[in-house]
mmCIF file of C-alpha atoms in Angstrom:
data_model
loop_
_atom_site.group_PDB
_atom_site.id
_atom_site.type_symbol
_atom_site.label_atom_id
_atom_site.label_comp_id
_atom_site.label_asym_id
_atom_site.label_seq_id
_atom_site.Cartn_x
_atom_site.Cartn_y
_atom_site.Cartn_z
ATOM 1 C CA MET A 497 107.313 109.658 87.747
ATOM 2 C CA ASN A 498 106.022 106.778 89.117
ATOM 3 C CA LEU A 499 104.497 106.626 92.645
ATOM 4 C CA ILE A 500 103.959 102.843 93.967
ATOM 5 C CA VAL A 501 103.124 100.963 97.118
ATOM 6 C CA ALA A 502 106.534 99.347 97.872
ATOM 7 C CA ASN A 503 107.342 95.799 98.666
ATOM 8 C CA GLU A 504 110.103 93.418 99.291
ATOM 9 C CA SER A 505 111.811 93.834 95.386
ATOM 10 C CA HIS A 506 112.300 97.514 96.645
ATOM 11 C CA PHE A 507 115.045 96.513 99.411
ATOM 12 C CA LYS A 508 117.819 97.687 97.092
ATOM 13 C CA TYR A 509 116.830 101.584 97.758
ATOM 14 C CA ALA A 510 116.800 101.025 101.907
ATOM 15 C CA GLU A 511 120.225 102.358 101.986
ATOM 16 C CA ASP A 512 119.740 105.397 99.551
ATOM 17 C CA ILE A 513 116.671 106.306 101.790
ATOM 18 C CA CYS A 514 118.404 106.402 104.977
ATOM 19 C CA ASP A 515 121.182 108.258 103.444
ATOM 20 C CA THR A 516 119.128 110.830 101.935
ATOM 21 C CA ILE A 517 116.956 111.249 104.902
ATOM 22 C CA ALA A 518 120.540 111.736 107.007
ATOM 23 C CA GLU A 519 122.111 114.309 104.388
ATOM 24 C CA SER A 520 118.636 116.426 104.353
ATOM 25 C CA ALA A 521 118.993 116.889 107.997
ATOM 26 C CA LYS A 522 122.272 117.912 108.141
ATOM 27 C CA VAL A 523 121.780 120.445 105.142
ATOM 28 C CA ARG A 524 118.914 121.857 107.093
ATOM 29 C CA GLY A 525 120.187 121.586 110.559
ATOM 30 C CA THR A 526 117.163 120.395 112.004
ATOM 31 C CA GLY A 527 116.341 117.383 114.172
ATOM 32 C CA ILE A 528 115.250 114.038 112.689
ATOM 33 C CA ALA A 529 114.813 110.601 113.708
ATOM 34 C CA LYS A 530 117.243 108.420 112.135
ATOM 35 C CA ARG A 531 116.169 105.292 110.463
ATOM 36 C CA THR A 532 118.259 102.289 109.609
ATOM 37 C CA PRO A 533 118.211 100.158 106.271
ATOM 38 C CA GLU A 534 116.787 97.485 108.041
ATOM 39 C CA TYR A 535 113.904 99.609 109.726
ATOM 40 C CA ILE A 536 113.260 100.764 105.982
ATOM 41 C CA GLN A 537 113.216 97.229 104.515
ATOM 42 C CA ARG A 538 110.244 96.155 107.379
ATOM 43 C CA LYS A 539 108.203 99.204 106.100
ATOM 44 C CA LEU A 540 108.941 98.243 102.422
ATOM 45 C CA SER A 541 108.028 94.520 102.912
ATOM 46 C CA ASN A 542 104.519 95.135 104.976
ATOM 47 C CA GLY A 543 103.192 97.434 102.416
ATOM 48 C CA ASN A 544 103.078 100.480 104.578
ATOM 49 C CA ALA A 545 105.352 102.903 102.314
ATOM 50 C CA ILE A 546 105.254 104.889 99.129
ATOM 51 C CA LEU A 547 108.416 105.115 96.621
ATOM 52 C CA ALA A 548 108.944 107.502 94.002
ATOM 53 C CA LEU A 549 110.867 106.230 91.249
ATOM 54 C CA ASP A 550 112.236 107.853 87.911
ATOM 55 C CA GLY A 551 112.598 104.682 85.924
ATOM 56 C CA ASP A 552 114.877 102.577 88.330
ATOM 57 C CA LYS A 553 116.259 105.743 90.206
ATOM 58 C CA PHE A 554 115.073 106.404 93.748
ATOM 59 C CA ALA A 555 113.411 109.907 93.842
ATOM 60 C CA GLY A 556 111.223 110.122 96.741
ATOM 61 C CA PHE A 557 109.749 108.151 99.733
ATOM 62 C CA CYS A 558 107.456 107.898 102.655
ATOM 63 C CA TYR A 559 106.014 105.365 104.999
ATOM 64 C CA ILE A 560 103.157 104.769 107.598
ATOM 65 C CA GLU A 561 103.874 103.697 111.145
ATOM 66 C CA VAL A 562 101.059 102.310 113.462
ATOM 67 C CA TRP A 563 100.483 103.222 116.849
ATOM 68 C CA GLY A 564 97.999 102.794 119.805
ATOM 69 C CA HIS A 565 96.523 99.415 118.477
ATOM 70 C CA GLU A 566 95.437 100.891 114.934
ATOM 71 C CA LYS A 567 94.044 104.074 116.940
ATOM 72 C CA PHE A 568 96.699 106.234 115.535
ATOM 73 C CA VAL A 569 98.914 106.102 112.213
ATOM 74 C CA ALA A 570 101.854 108.476 111.371
ATOM 75 C CA ASN A 571 103.041 109.176 107.681
ATOM 76 C CA SER A 572 106.776 109.593 108.707
ATOM 77 C CA GLY A 573 110.100 109.701 106.970
ATOM 78 C CA LEU A 574 109.012 111.956 103.970
ATOM 79 C CA ILE A 575 112.065 112.511 101.670
ATOM 80 C CA VAL A 576 112.676 113.667 98.082
ATOM 81 C CA HIS A 577 116.235 113.060 96.565
ATOM 82 C CA PRO A 578 117.682 116.264 95.756
ATOM 83 C CA ASP A 579 118.020 115.600 92.194
ATOM 84 C CA TYR A 580 114.012 115.936 92.376
ATOM 85 C CA ARG A 581 112.949 119.080 94.766
ATOM 86 C CA GLY A 582 111.223 121.988 93.698
ATOM 87 C CA GLN A 583 108.924 119.934 91.367
ATOM 88 C CA GLY A 584 106.036 119.307 93.810
ATOM 89 C CA LEU A 585 107.191 115.569 94.546
ATOM 90 C CA ALA A 586 106.947 115.772 98.059
ATOM 91 C CA LYS A 587 103.182 117.377 97.695
ATOM 92 C CA SER A 588 102.232 114.128 95.514
ATOM 93 C CA ILE A 589 103.984 111.388 97.711
ATOM 94 C CA LYS A 590 102.375 113.180 100.804
ATOM 95 C CA ALA A 591 98.884 113.021 99.101
ATOM 96 C CA LYS A 592 99.613 109.210 98.098
ATOM 97 C CA ILE A 593 100.641 108.033 101.570
ATOM 98 C CA PHE A 594 97.515 110.029 103.168
ATOM 99 C CA GLU A 595 95.327 107.682 100.518
ATOM 100 C CA LEU A 596 97.220 104.850 101.545
ATOM 101 C CA SER A 597 96.858 105.346 105.204
ATOM 102 C CA ARG A 598 92.928 105.939 105.066
ATOM 103 C CA ALA A 599 92.545 102.699 102.869
ATOM 104 C CA LYS A 600 94.339 100.420 105.257
ATOM 105 C CA PHE A 601 93.242 102.208 108.365
ATOM 106 C CA PRO A 602 89.789 103.976 107.774
ATOM 107 C CA ASP A 603 89.098 104.295 111.565
ATOM 108 C CA ALA A 604 92.677 105.697 112.714
ATOM 109 C CA LYS A 605 93.684 109.117 113.530
ATOM 110 C CA ILE A 606 96.653 110.253 111.164
ATOM 111 C CA PHE A 607 99.534 112.840 112.664
ATOM 112 C CA GLY A 608 102.799 113.412 112.040
ATOM 113 C CA ILE A 609 105.304 115.885 114.110
ATOM 114 C CA THR A 610 107.778 118.140 111.607
ATOM 115 C CA THR A 611 109.655 121.448 111.883
ATOM 116 C CA GLY A 612 109.437 121.862 108.311
ATOM 117 C CA LEU A 613 107.154 124.452 107.198
ATOM 118 C CA ALA A 614 106.631 123.061 103.654
ATOM 119 C CA VAL A 615 105.386 119.877 105.261
ATOM 120 C CA MET A 616 102.998 121.707 107.459
ATOM 121 C CA LYS A 617 101.681 123.500 104.526
ATOM 122 C CA ILE A 618 101.103 120.045 102.743
ATOM 123 C CA ASN A 619 99.345 118.430 105.709
ATOM 124 C CA TYR A 620 97.273 121.481 106.298
ATOM 125 C CA GLU A 621 95.745 121.373 102.654
ATOM 126 C CA LEU A 622 95.180 117.560 103.461
ATOM 127 C CA GLY A 623 93.048 118.492 106.281
ATOM 128 C CA TYR A 624 95.418 118.090 109.277
ATOM 129 C CA LYS A 625 95.174 120.731 112.052
ATOM 130 C CA PRO A 626 97.922 121.719 114.449
ATOM 131 C CA VAL A 627 97.223 119.933 117.623
ATOM 132 C CA THR A 628 98.972 119.795 121.256
ATOM 133 C CA PHE A 629 101.194 116.620 121.745
ATOM 134 C CA SER A 630 98.658 115.445 124.235
ATOM 135 C CA GLU A 631 96.342 114.744 121.328
ATOM 136 C CA LEU A 632 98.973 112.346 119.707
ATOM 137 C CA THR A 633 99.501 108.924 120.625
ATOM 138 C CA ASP A 634 100.757 108.061 124.040
ATOM 139 C CA ASP A 635 102.588 104.948 122.714
ATOM 140 C CA PRO A 636 106.013 105.038 124.375
ATOM 141 C CA GLU A 637 107.509 103.288 121.175
ATOM 142 C CA PHE A 638 106.770 106.314 119.244
ATOM 143 C CA TRP A 639 108.313 108.783 121.224
ATOM 144 C CA LYS A 640 111.165 106.466 121.771
ATOM 145 C CA GLY A 641 111.981 107.303 117.909
ATOM 146 C CA CYS A 642 112.849 110.641 118.947
ATOM 147 C CA GLN A 643 115.639 109.826 120.971
ATOM 148 C CA THR A 644 118.298 109.934 118.142
ATOM 149 C CA CYS A 645 117.001 113.433 117.343
ATOM 150 C CA LYS A 646 119.112 116.420 118.186
ATOM 151 C CA ASN A 647 116.346 118.313 119.916
ATOM 152 C CA PHE A 648 115.444 115.234 122.070
ATOM 153 C CA ASP A 649 116.456 116.994 125.126
ATOM 154 C CA VAL A 650 113.871 119.626 124.673
ATOM 155 C CA LEU A 651 111.354 116.903 124.517
ATOM 156 C CA THR A 652 112.222 115.439 127.783
ATOM 157 C CA ARG A 653 112.659 118.704 129.747
ATOM 158 C CA THR A 654 109.025 119.501 128.792
ATOM 159 C CA GLU A 655 107.902 115.871 129.842
ATOM 160 C CA GLN A 656 106.865 115.374 126.321
ATOM 161 C CA LYS A 657 104.463 118.169 126.164
ATOM 162 C CA MET A 658 106.196 120.092 123.384
ATOM 163 C CA CYS A 659 109.305 120.426 121.335
ATOM 164 C CA LEU A 660 110.409 122.412 118.045
ATOM 165 C CA CYS A 661 108.419 120.056 116.070
ATOM 166 C CA THR A 662 104.719 120.932 115.326
ATOM 167 C CA GLY A 663 102.234 118.345 115.810
ATOM 168 C CA MET A 664 99.117 117.770 113.231
ATOM 169 C CA LEU A 665 96.278 115.686 113.031
ATOM 170 C CA TYR A 666 93.704 114.568 110.646
ATOM 171 C CA ASP A 667 90.646 113.082 112.398
ATOM 172 C CA GLY A 668 88.489 111.395 109.832
ATOM 173 C CA ALA A 669 85.793 111.007 112.135
ATOM 174 C CA THR A 670 85.452 114.402 113.368
ATOM 175 C CA LYS A 671 85.973 115.521 109.542
ATOM 176 C CA LYS A 672 82.987 113.209 108.506
ATOM 177 C CA LYS A 673 80.781 114.339 111.582
ATOM 178 C CA ALA A 674 81.393 117.859 110.826
ATOM 179 C CA GLU A 675 80.359 117.306 106.841
ATOM 180 C CA GLU A 676 77.433 115.789 107.934
ATOM 181 C CA THR A 677 76.304 118.462 109.915
ATOM 182 C CA LYS A 678 77.228 120.961 107.326
ATOM 183 C CA LYS A 679 75.225 118.834 104.944
ATOM 184 C CA MET A 680 71.942 118.746 107.525
ATOM 185 C CA ASN A 681 72.210 122.487 107.954
ATOM 186 C CA GLY A 682 72.394 122.958 104.102
ATOM 187 C CA LYS A 683 69.258 120.882 103.749
ATOM 188 C CA ALA A 684 67.765 122.797 106.822
ATOM 189 C CA PHE A 685 68.593 126.165 104.817
ATOM 190 C CA THR A 686 67.038 124.796 101.545
ATOM 191 C CA ARG A 687 63.740 123.539 103.518
ATOM 192 C CA LEU A 688 63.662 127.216 105.302
ATOM 193 C CA LYS A 689 64.283 128.940 102.300
ATOM 194 C CA SER A 690 61.459 127.121 100.461
ATOM 195 C CA ILE A 691 58.945 127.707 103.226
ATOM 196 C CA LYS A 692 59.708 131.402 102.958
ATOM 197 C CA GLU A 693 59.264 131.633 99.481
ATOM 198 C CA SER A 694 56.024 129.808 99.618
ATOM 199 C CA LEU A 695 54.638 132.305 102.614
ATOM 200 C CA PHE A 696 56.119 135.228 100.376
ATOM 201 C CA LEU A 697 54.150 134.001 97.394
ATOM 202 C CA ARG A 698 50.845 133.366 99.374
ATOM 203 C CA ARG A 699 50.973 136.646 100.571
ATOM 204 C CA LYS A 700 51.564 138.308 97.138
ATOM 205 C CA GLU A 701 48.597 136.243 95.813
ATOM 206 C CA GLU A 702 46.327 137.493 98.583
ATOM 207 C CA LYS A 703 47.447 141.053 98.040
ATOM 208 C CA SER A 704 46.530 140.821 94.402
ATOM 209 C CA LYS A 705 43.037 139.610 94.792
ATOM 210 C CA PRO A 706 40.298 142.112 94.318
#
């Protein structure tokens, strides 16, 4: 299986990608935003998509959407062709698009909304945390993309505060700060341990003196 950053030479897969996404939503009976081949081609051409190919056969796909002047990015449209499901391919694609997102948009928060438990689990393993919709982008263009979802009425009734999807967010800045704090705490603990050991040794030496 070859996981690659897509480009214009992969336009021929756009219709297959759209059909697979639509069929998957129909089988699962869940809401999903529809994509057109033209929209998918734009993602393929700007280097913001990961394509999984088995030889020249389409196997899976995911793309990056950029919102709020690059303050937020979303990894969207994750799909695996039925012939390749149950092999861990979705997880591999998700990890690859996550890596690409962090490389291209290092200062952005990465988020997603999904009804799929499998996707939630993958996101959690990558470091995403469940959040309220208010912590996601407020870019109206993002939420406009939900209009083709069968559950859009739920989103509008709740004034965009909640829906059947779960919002998940990866904040690299917060994670880095937490790691730095943990590192500092680790150093402080090591230093404290060293001081205590020195005091213990000194007391032991004093007691052993005649």
